[in-house]
Each structure stands twice: as structure tokens, then as C-alpha cells.
Amino acid sequence: MRKDSDRVKDKVLILGKLPPPYMGPAIATKIIMGSRMLSDRYYMVHFNTGIHKAFRESTRHQYGAVFKNINLYVRFVVALSTQRPSLVQIPISQSTIGFLKDSVYIWLSSLFGRRVVVVLRGSALLQWQNNASVATRVYYRMTMKRVATGLVLSKRLTGQLENVLPMNRISVVTNGADYDIPDHRTRGRVVTVLYLSNLQPSKGIIETINGVRVLKNMGIDCLLNVVGAWRDEKTERICKKVVRENGLSVRFFGVVSEWEDKCKLLMQADIFTFTPKAPEGQPWSIIEAMACSLPVVSSNMGAIPDMVKDGYNGIVLDIVSPDEIAIALAKLIRDRELREEMGRNSKKIYDDRYTEVNMVNSIINGFESALSS
């Protein structure tokens, strides 16, 4: 690690999309580019890997998609030539097509003599490698040899990169943000449960809706507020049919992007639930819920067990099913003192680990590790 007295202000090129849509990686990029701590230490330059909405409309066909990527790579070469960054941060995908696209940025950065930091925002990279073809695995290893440092979201996720990078070149960078949160809650007469995520089967939305159905059959009332975008019409039909046929107290709000509106829903809730069935990274929605002092019901995926300590600030499910979700929610619905204590513990964990300053300090450690290598 270089001493500050010896340090020259390096230029860092940050690849990534910006919101909207308000997806996890885009949120992280926005916070990084807006960080005073980072801009005071480095010359920060953003390279937008997203595309204009109007242009996106024209890329539905295969040829348009190919042109889009070629256009991005040409722009990237120009950025490398004109900006001459010391360091390039590149997010990497966890699928063959996605990684092949990302790898071009890694190779171009390396060919221009720039140090590369890759960012892994999920927990399915190793699973993808194990299922990939031999040729893909060989190419992946060759590409990762060009990487100076890898950033992961949790210590438990370092194993995703251990087969291609030594431990001293893997840094943990947790997600983190600062939120403007009111001092008071708005409570209803019925316990309110909030689900906030993309509405797709892998995120556990069908099991959550059916969990509320099981609760009603148990004689337990609650209101479920569902926030997020439907990813397919079939899932929407299934969920709304369960709600309609069972007379469930469920409200669908669609996408809520602005923090002020999202915060109102969080502050009206008594319990937060998000129970993904597929590999996850470190969900921003859970961080937001913890910042708002909510107990969390979630599942044992990715870095979630680092955020939600089972029995301390929430309940972690090993099996995602309507019955298991109902049992967890029933425990918190029936015991107001328990859920309020868990909510206070959520806020403690957030304050200790998931603020913006925590994330930015970890990023600085990762950058300095790469620049010193």
C-alpha cells in the first residue's frame, strides 16, 4: 500500500451503467461516481456501458446488438487513448455471453498497459465456470491473468475468484449507501410486510404470495405490499390469481425508483421479506430495509447471511417454500417486541457495515492494492 505522502493522483476509468433502471450495479456506479472521498483521491472518469433508450429500441435484432457492442468497444479504445487511466474498473458477468462481452474490455485495457480491477456483484461465477465448456474455462483463465485485483461483496464470496486470483489480490467491497430517513414510523392496525425486488420466479415472489395465503389459512392477518417490475406475464398472472382467488390483502405498487417514495413504504412496513431461490450478491433492498430498522426474512443465498443474522436481526431460510416463509412471518407477526428488537439490530448492522463510507474505504483499499501490484 502506497503512503499518501508519496501518492500521485491517479486517473480511474469506471465502467458501468447508471440508473434508470435502478438495478444494483447501476446504483453502485452512481454512488461511486458521486463520492467526494473517491474524487478527492483519484481523477474519476465514467464510461457508460448502457445505451440510449432510443438506440435500445433499434437493437432488438441480432445485427443491431452486434453493432451496439462494436460501437461501445470503439468508444472504449478512444477513452483509453485520450483519458490514459492508470486503473480500469470492469464489472464481470456470470454467463458465457456476458463474460465474453466483458472480456473484451479486460483485454483492451491490458493491451493499453492499464491495470484492471474486476468487480463481481453476484455469487454464481463458480457455478457458471463448472458448467461451461472446456474452451470457455480456458479462455476465462487466460483473461483473468490480465487482472490485477478482484473485488467481491463478501468474504464468503472470495471463493468465486480463488481459482484464478491469489487471496492477496482479492478485496472485499460491501455495498453501502447513506439514506435520508425520517425519525418516525407510520404504523397501521394490521402488520405490514414489504417485498421489494424484481418480480420474477428466481426472486421468490410466487412463494411469498403463497406464503401469505398459508398465513391466512392459519388465521393470521397481514398486509403485503409488493414493489417491483414484473419480468414476465406468466408470473404476474400466477401471483394475481392466487391473490384474487384467496382474497388476500396484497397491494402491487409497480416500480418505485425515487428514494422518498420508497422510504415511505419502508417506514410503513413492520417486516421486510425477500427470499431469492437463485444465487444472489448483496441485495440493495435488504440494505435499505436495515437502514430503516426493519427485521428481515430472507434466504441463504450469496452474501445475505452476512447481512441477516438468523435470530438476531431477522430469519434466514435454507428452504424457500410458502410454508417456511409463512412460519417465519408468523413468528414476527405474533411477537411485536421481537420484531422491533430485530429491527433495532438491523440498524446497528447497517451503521457498522453498509454505509457509503464503509464501501468507499473498501474500494480505496482495492484500488491501492491494484496500483501497488
Short mmCIF file of C-alpha atoms in Angstrom, two decimals:
data_model
loop_
_atom_site.label_atom_id
_atom_site.label_comp_id
_atom_site.label_asym_id
_atom_site.label_seq_id
_atom_site.Cartn_x
_atom_site.Cartn_y
_atom_site.Cartn_z
CA MET A 1 0.00 0.00 0.00
CA ARG A 2 1.40 3.37 -1.01
CA LYS A 3 1.80 6.15 1.55
CA ASP A 4 -0.39 9.22 0.97
CA SER A 5 2.70 11.45 1.06
CA ASP A 6 4.17 9.54 -1.88
CA ARG A 7 0.92 9.27 -3.81
CA VAL A 8 0.24 10.80 -7.20
CA LYS A 9 -3.43 11.36 -8.01
CA ASP A 10 -4.21 8.51 -10.40
CA LYS A 11 -6.94 8.51 -13.02
CA VAL A 12 -9.51 5.70 -12.72
CA LEU A 13 -11.90 4.72 -15.51
CA ILE A 14 -15.12 3.24 -14.11
CA LEU A 15 -17.19 1.05 -16.43
CA GLY A 16 -20.86 0.56 -15.70
CA LYS A 17 -24.43 1.63 -16.31
CA LEU A 18 -26.21 4.41 -14.45
CA PRO A 19 -29.85 4.35 -13.34
CA PRO A 20 -32.53 4.17 -14.55
CA PRO A 21 -33.31 1.35 -14.28
CA TYR A 22 -32.46 1.18 -10.59
CA MET A 23 -30.61 -2.13 -10.62
CA GLY A 24 -27.93 -2.97 -8.05
CA PRO A 25 -24.85 -2.46 -10.27
CA ALA A 26 -26.22 0.84 -11.61
CA ILE A 27 -26.88 2.09 -8.08
CA ALA A 28 -23.32 1.21 -7.08
CA THR A 29 -21.87 3.03 -10.10
CA LYS A 30 -23.90 6.14 -9.28
CA ILE A 31 -22.64 6.17 -5.66
CA ILE A 32 -19.03 5.62 -6.74
CA MET A 33 -19.11 8.44 -9.28
CA GLY A 34 -20.73 10.78 -6.76
CA SER A 35 -18.31 10.01 -3.91
CA ARG A 36 -16.33 13.02 -2.68
CA MET A 37 -13.85 10.73 -0.93
CA LEU A 38 -13.01 8.99 -4.22
CA SER A 39 -12.92 12.16 -6.31
CA ASP A 40 -10.58 13.79 -3.78
CA ARG A 41 -8.20 10.87 -4.11
CA TYR A 42 -8.49 9.95 -7.80
CA TYR A 43 -9.47 11.52 -11.09
CA MET A 44 -12.70 9.60 -11.65
CA VAL A 45 -13.92 9.08 -15.23
CA HIS A 46 -17.12 7.20 -16.08
CA PHE A 47 -17.54 5.04 -19.19
CA ASN A 48 -21.23 4.31 -19.67
CA THR A 49 -21.79 0.74 -20.89
CA GLY A 50 -25.52 1.38 -21.16
CA ILE A 51 -27.19 2.68 -24.29
CA HIS A 52 -29.66 5.43 -25.03
CA LYS A 53 -33.28 4.30 -24.84
CA ALA A 54 -33.95 5.21 -28.45
CA PHE A 55 -30.92 3.23 -29.54
CA ARG A 56 -32.03 0.28 -27.46
CA GLU A 57 -35.23 0.14 -29.45
CA SER A 58 -33.20 -0.44 -32.60
CA THR A 59 -31.12 -3.28 -31.14
CA ARG A 60 -33.84 -5.86 -30.81
CA HIS A 61 -32.46 -7.62 -33.85
CA GLN A 62 -29.19 -9.51 -33.80
CA TYR A 63 -27.36 -7.17 -36.16
CA GLY A 64 -28.30 -4.18 -34.04
CA ALA A 65 -26.93 -5.89 -30.92
CA VAL A 66 -23.64 -6.67 -32.66
CA PHE A 67 -23.33 -3.07 -33.85
CA LYS A 68 -24.07 -1.81 -30.33
CA ASN A 69 -21.17 -3.76 -28.82
CA ILE A 70 -18.74 -2.83 -31.58
CA ASN A 71 -19.68 0.81 -31.06
CA LEU A 72 -19.01 0.51 -27.33
CA TYR A 73 -15.61 -1.12 -27.89
CA VAL A 74 -14.57 1.63 -30.32
CA ARG A 75 -15.61 4.29 -27.81
CA PHE A 76 -13.68 2.41 -25.11
CA VAL A 77 -10.49 2.39 -27.17
CA VAL A 78 -10.88 6.14 -27.65
CA ALA A 79 -11.35 6.57 -23.88
CA LEU A 80 -8.22 4.53 -23.14
CA SER A 81 -6.23 6.58 -25.66
CA THR A 82 -7.44 10.02 -24.61
CA GLN A 83 -8.00 9.59 -20.87
CA ARG A 84 -4.93 7.39 -20.27
CA PRO A 85 -6.19 5.98 -16.95
CA SER A 86 -3.87 4.22 -14.52
CA LEU A 87 -6.67 1.87 -13.50
CA VAL A 88 -9.80 0.48 -15.15
CA GLN A 89 -12.66 -0.99 -13.09
CA ILE A 90 -14.71 -3.53 -15.05
CA PRO A 91 -17.80 -5.41 -13.78
CA ILE A 92 -17.85 -9.04 -14.94
CA SER A 93 -20.86 -11.17 -15.81
CA GLN A 94 -21.65 -14.71 -14.69
CA SER A 95 -22.68 -16.17 -18.05
CA THR A 96 -20.77 -17.16 -21.16
CA ILE A 97 -22.15 -14.47 -23.45
CA GLY A 98 -21.90 -11.84 -20.73
CA PHE A 99 -18.31 -12.68 -19.84
CA LEU A 100 -17.24 -12.80 -23.48
CA LYS A 101 -18.53 -9.23 -23.87
CA ASP A 102 -16.83 -8.09 -20.67
CA SER A 103 -13.57 -9.83 -21.52
CA VAL A 104 -13.00 -7.54 -24.50
CA TYR A 105 -12.71 -4.60 -22.09
CA ILE A 106 -10.21 -6.57 -19.99
CA TRP A 107 -8.03 -7.47 -22.98
CA LEU A 108 -8.14 -3.95 -24.43
CA SER A 109 -7.18 -2.43 -21.06
CA SER A 110 -4.30 -4.87 -20.72
CA LEU A 111 -3.07 -4.22 -24.26
CA PHE A 112 -3.01 -0.49 -23.45
CA GLY A 113 -0.95 -1.22 -20.33
CA ARG A 114 -3.67 -0.32 -17.82
CA ARG A 115 -4.15 -2.15 -14.54
CA VAL A 116 -7.51 -3.89 -14.35
CA VAL A 117 -9.82 -4.27 -11.36
CA VAL A 118 -12.78 -6.59 -11.93
CA VAL A 119 -15.95 -6.35 -9.84
CA LEU A 120 -18.10 -9.41 -9.13
CA ARG A 121 -21.57 -8.45 -7.88
CA GLY A 122 -23.02 -11.94 -7.58
CA SER A 123 -22.34 -15.44 -6.32
CA ALA A 124 -22.85 -17.60 -9.43
CA LEU A 125 -19.46 -17.21 -11.14
CA LEU A 126 -18.04 -20.51 -9.93
CA GLN A 127 -21.27 -22.32 -10.83
CA TRP A 128 -21.09 -20.90 -14.34
CA GLN A 129 -17.44 -21.96 -14.75
CA ASN A 130 -18.18 -25.51 -13.61
CA ASN A 131 -20.95 -25.80 -16.21
CA ALA A 132 -19.05 -24.08 -19.04
CA SER A 133 -17.24 -25.81 -21.88
CA VAL A 134 -13.53 -26.60 -21.62
CA ALA A 135 -12.74 -23.91 -24.21
CA THR A 136 -14.70 -21.32 -22.23
CA ARG A 137 -12.92 -22.22 -18.98
CA VAL A 138 -9.51 -21.97 -20.68
CA TYR A 139 -10.40 -18.57 -22.15
CA TYR A 140 -11.71 -17.40 -18.77
CA ARG A 141 -8.43 -18.31 -17.03
CA MET A 142 -6.35 -16.64 -19.75
CA THR A 143 -8.42 -13.47 -19.45
CA MET A 144 -8.27 -13.33 -15.67
CA LYS A 145 -4.46 -13.45 -15.82
CA ARG A 146 -4.75 -9.88 -17.09
CA VAL A 147 -6.47 -8.78 -13.86
CA ALA A 148 -4.60 -7.02 -11.05
CA THR A 149 -7.32 -7.19 -8.37
CA GLY A 150 -10.77 -8.72 -7.98
CA LEU A 151 -13.49 -7.15 -5.82
CA VAL A 152 -16.20 -9.29 -4.23
CA LEU A 153 -19.12 -8.35 -1.98
CA SER A 154 -18.33 -10.58 0.98
CA LYS A 155 -15.56 -12.67 2.49
CA ARG A 156 -17.73 -15.72 1.93
CA LEU A 157 -17.63 -14.94 -1.82
CA THR A 158 -13.82 -14.83 -2.19
CA GLY A 159 -14.00 -18.48 -3.28
CA GLN A 160 -15.64 -17.31 -6.50
CA LEU A 161 -12.24 -15.96 -7.62
CA GLU A 162 -9.75 -18.05 -5.65
CA ASN A 163 -9.11 -20.42 -8.56
CA VAL A 164 -7.87 -17.58 -10.78
CA LEU A 165 -6.52 -14.96 -8.36
CA PRO A 166 -4.37 -15.32 -5.22
CA MET A 167 -6.04 -14.23 -1.99
CA ASN A 168 -3.81 -11.15 -1.67
CA ARG A 169 -5.33 -9.87 -4.92
CA ILE A 170 -8.96 -10.31 -3.85
CA SER A 171 -10.58 -7.50 -1.85
CA VAL A 172 -13.96 -7.37 -0.16
CA VAL A 173 -16.09 -4.33 -1.01
CA THR A 174 -19.53 -4.42 0.58
CA ASN A 175 -22.37 -2.39 -0.88
CA GLY A 176 -23.09 0.75 1.09
CA ALA A 177 -25.08 3.97 0.89
CA ASP A 178 -26.32 6.81 3.07
CA TYR A 179 -30.06 7.39 3.32
CA ASP A 180 -32.22 10.26 4.47
CA ILE A 181 -34.59 8.53 6.91
CA PRO A 182 -37.34 10.20 8.96
CA ASP A 183 -37.35 9.82 12.74
CA HIS A 184 -40.85 8.36 12.98
CA ARG A 185 -42.64 5.34 11.57
CA THR A 186 -46.16 5.18 10.17
CA ARG A 187 -47.88 2.12 11.58
CA GLY A 188 -51.22 0.61 10.60
CA ARG A 189 -53.53 -1.55 12.65
CA VAL A 190 -52.53 -4.62 10.65
CA VAL A 191 -48.91 -5.80 10.46
CA THR A 192 -47.48 -4.74 7.08
CA VAL A 193 -44.95 -6.88 5.21
CA LEU A 194 -42.93 -5.32 2.39
CA TYR A 195 -41.47 -7.25 -0.56
CA LEU A 196 -39.15 -5.20 -2.79
CA SER A 197 -37.37 -6.72 -5.79
CA ASN A 198 -37.77 -7.59 -9.44
CA LEU A 199 -40.88 -9.76 -9.68
CA GLN A 200 -39.62 -13.00 -11.19
CA PRO A 201 -39.69 -16.66 -10.09
CA SER A 202 -35.99 -16.79 -9.10
CA LYS A 203 -36.60 -13.97 -6.59
CA GLY A 204 -39.21 -15.98 -4.68
CA ILE A 205 -42.23 -13.80 -5.41
CA ILE A 206 -44.55 -16.76 -6.12
CA GLU A 207 -43.57 -18.42 -2.83
CA THR A 208 -44.05 -15.14 -0.98
CA ILE A 209 -47.59 -14.65 -2.31
CA ASN A 210 -48.43 -18.23 -1.44
CA GLY A 211 -46.83 -17.73 1.97
CA VAL A 212 -49.42 -15.02 2.67
CA ARG A 213 -52.09 -17.49 1.56
CA VAL A 214 -50.77 -20.01 4.10
CA LEU A 215 -50.80 -17.30 6.78
CA LYS A 216 -54.46 -16.58 6.07
CA ASN A 217 -55.26 -20.30 6.36
CA MET A 218 -53.51 -20.19 9.75
CA GLY A 219 -55.82 -17.36 10.81
CA ILE A 220 -53.08 -14.71 10.72
CA ASP A 221 -53.81 -11.40 9.05
CA CYS A 222 -51.22 -9.19 7.41
CA LEU A 223 -50.94 -6.71 4.56
CA LEU A 224 -48.33 -7.46 1.89
CA ASN A 225 -47.01 -4.54 -0.17
CA VAL A 226 -45.21 -5.68 -3.31
CA VAL A 227 -42.82 -3.28 -5.05
CA GLY A 228 -41.05 -4.08 -8.30
CA ALA A 229 -41.39 -4.73 -12.01
CA TRP A 230 -42.89 -7.92 -13.41
CA ARG A 231 -40.34 -9.70 -15.59
CA ASP A 232 -42.86 -11.88 -17.40
CA GLU A 233 -46.63 -12.02 -17.85
CA LYS A 234 -46.92 -15.63 -16.70
CA THR A 235 -45.54 -14.88 -13.22
CA GLU A 236 -47.84 -11.87 -12.93
CA ARG A 237 -50.89 -13.97 -13.85
CA ILE A 238 -49.98 -16.70 -11.36
CA CYS A 239 -49.47 -14.30 -8.47
CA LYS A 240 -52.53 -12.17 -9.10
CA LYS A 241 -54.68 -15.27 -9.49
CA VAL A 242 -53.61 -16.52 -6.04
CA VAL A 243 -54.40 -13.10 -4.57
CA ARG A 244 -57.78 -12.89 -6.26
CA GLU A 245 -58.96 -16.45 -5.56
CA ASN A 246 -57.93 -16.34 -1.89
CA GLY A 247 -59.00 -12.78 -1.12
CA LEU A 248 -55.51 -11.84 0.10
CA SER A 249 -54.56 -8.39 1.35
CA VAL A 250 -51.85 -7.70 -1.23
CA ARG A 251 -51.09 -4.41 -2.96
CA PHE A 252 -48.90 -4.12 -6.06
CA PHE A 253 -47.09 -0.78 -6.47
CA GLY A 254 -45.03 -1.43 -9.58
CA VAL A 255 -41.59 0.17 -9.84
CA VAL A 256 -40.77 2.73 -7.15
CA SER A 257 -37.46 4.40 -8.01
CA GLU A 258 -37.30 7.62 -6.03
CA TRP A 259 -35.92 7.17 -2.52
CA GLU A 260 -38.54 9.45 -0.95
CA ASP A 261 -41.37 7.23 -2.24
CA LYS A 262 -39.55 4.00 -1.41
CA CYS A 263 -38.71 5.25 2.07
CA LYS A 264 -42.39 5.93 2.79
CA LEU A 265 -43.20 2.30 2.02
CA LEU A 266 -40.29 1.07 4.14
CA MET A 267 -41.33 3.25 7.06
CA GLN A 268 -44.93 1.99 6.80
CA ALA A 269 -43.72 -1.63 6.99
CA ASP A 270 -43.22 -3.79 10.07
CA ILE A 271 -41.32 -6.61 8.33
CA PHE A 272 -39.23 -6.81 5.17
CA THR A 273 -39.10 -10.02 3.14
CA PHE A 274 -37.04 -11.03 0.12
CA THR A 275 -36.43 -14.76 -0.37
CA PRO A 276 -34.50 -15.49 -3.58
CA LYS A 277 -34.14 -19.08 -4.75
CA ALA A 278 -31.17 -18.48 -7.10
CA PRO A 279 -27.66 -17.18 -6.37
CA GLU A 280 -27.60 -13.58 -5.18
CA GLY A 281 -24.97 -10.99 -4.43
CA GLN A 282 -25.67 -8.47 -1.70
CA PRO A 283 -29.17 -7.09 -2.33
CA TRP A 284 -29.55 -3.33 -2.03
CA SER A 285 -33.17 -3.78 -0.98
CA ILE A 286 -32.03 -5.53 2.21
CA ILE A 287 -29.56 -2.74 2.96
CA GLU A 288 -32.37 -0.21 2.54
CA ALA A 289 -34.62 -2.23 4.86
CA MET A 290 -31.91 -2.49 7.50
CA ALA A 291 -31.25 1.26 7.29
CA CYS A 292 -34.97 1.72 8.04
CA SER A 293 -34.75 -0.56 11.12
CA LEU A 294 -36.77 -3.47 9.74
CA PRO A 295 -36.44 -7.15 10.64
CA VAL A 296 -35.69 -9.18 7.53
CA VAL A 297 -36.93 -12.57 6.34
CA SER A 298 -34.62 -13.81 3.59
CA SER A 299 -32.82 -16.89 2.28
CA ASN A 300 -29.35 -18.40 2.48
CA MET A 301 -28.01 -17.05 -0.82
CA GLY A 302 -24.81 -15.18 -1.65
CA ALA A 303 -23.82 -12.60 0.96
CA ILE A 304 -27.28 -12.46 2.56
CA PRO A 305 -26.26 -14.44 5.70
CA ASP A 306 -23.62 -11.74 6.36
CA MET A 307 -26.37 -9.13 6.34
CA VAL A 308 -29.17 -11.03 8.03
CA LYS A 309 -28.03 -12.84 11.16
CA ASP A 310 -30.56 -15.57 11.80
CA GLY A 311 -32.33 -14.91 15.10
CA TYR A 312 -30.62 -11.53 15.59
CA ASN A 313 -31.97 -9.12 13.00
CA GLY A 314 -34.14 -11.50 11.03
CA ILE A 315 -34.76 -15.04 9.88
CA VAL A 316 -32.73 -16.82 7.19
CA LEU A 317 -34.41 -19.69 5.33
CA ASP A 318 -32.48 -22.66 3.98
CA ILE A 319 -35.55 -23.78 2.03
CA VAL A 320 -37.71 -21.26 0.17
CA SER A 321 -41.28 -22.51 0.26
CA PRO A 322 -44.68 -20.97 1.11
CA ASP A 323 -44.80 -22.92 4.38
CA GLU A 324 -41.32 -21.85 5.51
CA ILE A 325 -42.00 -18.22 4.61
CA ALA A 326 -45.33 -18.35 6.45
CA ILE A 327 -43.73 -19.83 9.58
CA ALA A 328 -41.04 -17.13 9.64
CA LEU A 329 -43.51 -14.30 9.08
CA ALA A 330 -45.94 -15.71 11.65
CA LYS A 331 -43.20 -15.69 14.30
CA LEU A 332 -42.59 -11.98 13.75
CA ILE A 333 -46.23 -11.01 13.26
CA ARG A 334 -47.22 -12.60 16.57
CA ASP A 335 -44.36 -11.03 18.55
CA ARG A 336 -44.16 -7.25 18.23
CA GLU A 337 -41.37 -6.98 20.80
CA LEU A 338 -39.24 -9.48 18.87
CA ARG A 339 -39.64 -7.79 15.51
CA GLU A 340 -38.87 -4.35 16.99
CA GLU A 341 -35.75 -5.70 18.68
CA MET A 342 -34.64 -7.31 15.42
CA GLY A 343 -35.32 -4.03 13.64
CA ARG A 344 -33.02 -2.18 16.02
CA ASN A 345 -30.36 -4.82 15.43
CA SER A 346 -30.74 -4.36 11.66
CA LYS A 347 -29.97 -0.67 12.07
CA LYS A 348 -26.87 -1.49 14.15
CA ILE A 349 -25.53 -3.81 11.44
CA TYR A 350 -26.25 -1.23 8.75
CA ASP A 351 -24.46 1.54 10.67
CA ASP A 352 -21.44 -0.69 11.27
CA ARG A 353 -21.01 -2.18 7.79
CA TYR A 354 -23.18 -0.81 4.99
CA THR A 355 -22.81 2.98 4.90
CA GLU A 356 -21.23 4.77 1.96
CA VAL A 357 -18.00 5.49 3.84
CA ASN A 358 -17.53 1.78 4.53
CA MET A 359 -17.96 0.93 0.85
CA VAL A 360 -15.71 3.73 -0.35
CA ASN A 361 -12.91 2.88 2.09
CA SER A 362 -13.00 -0.71 0.86
CA ILE A 363 -12.88 0.46 -2.76
CA ILE A 364 -9.83 2.60 -1.98
CA ASN A 365 -8.10 -0.43 -0.45
CA GLY A 366 -8.86 -2.44 -3.59
CA PHE A 367 -7.64 0.32 -5.92
CA GLU A 368 -4.43 0.82 -3.95
CA SER A 369 -3.78 -2.91 -3.97
CA ALA A 370 -4.04 -2.92 -7.77
CA LEU A 371 -1.94 0.21 -8.22
CA SER A 372 0.78 -1.16 -5.92
CA SER A 373 0.92 -4.60 -7.56
#
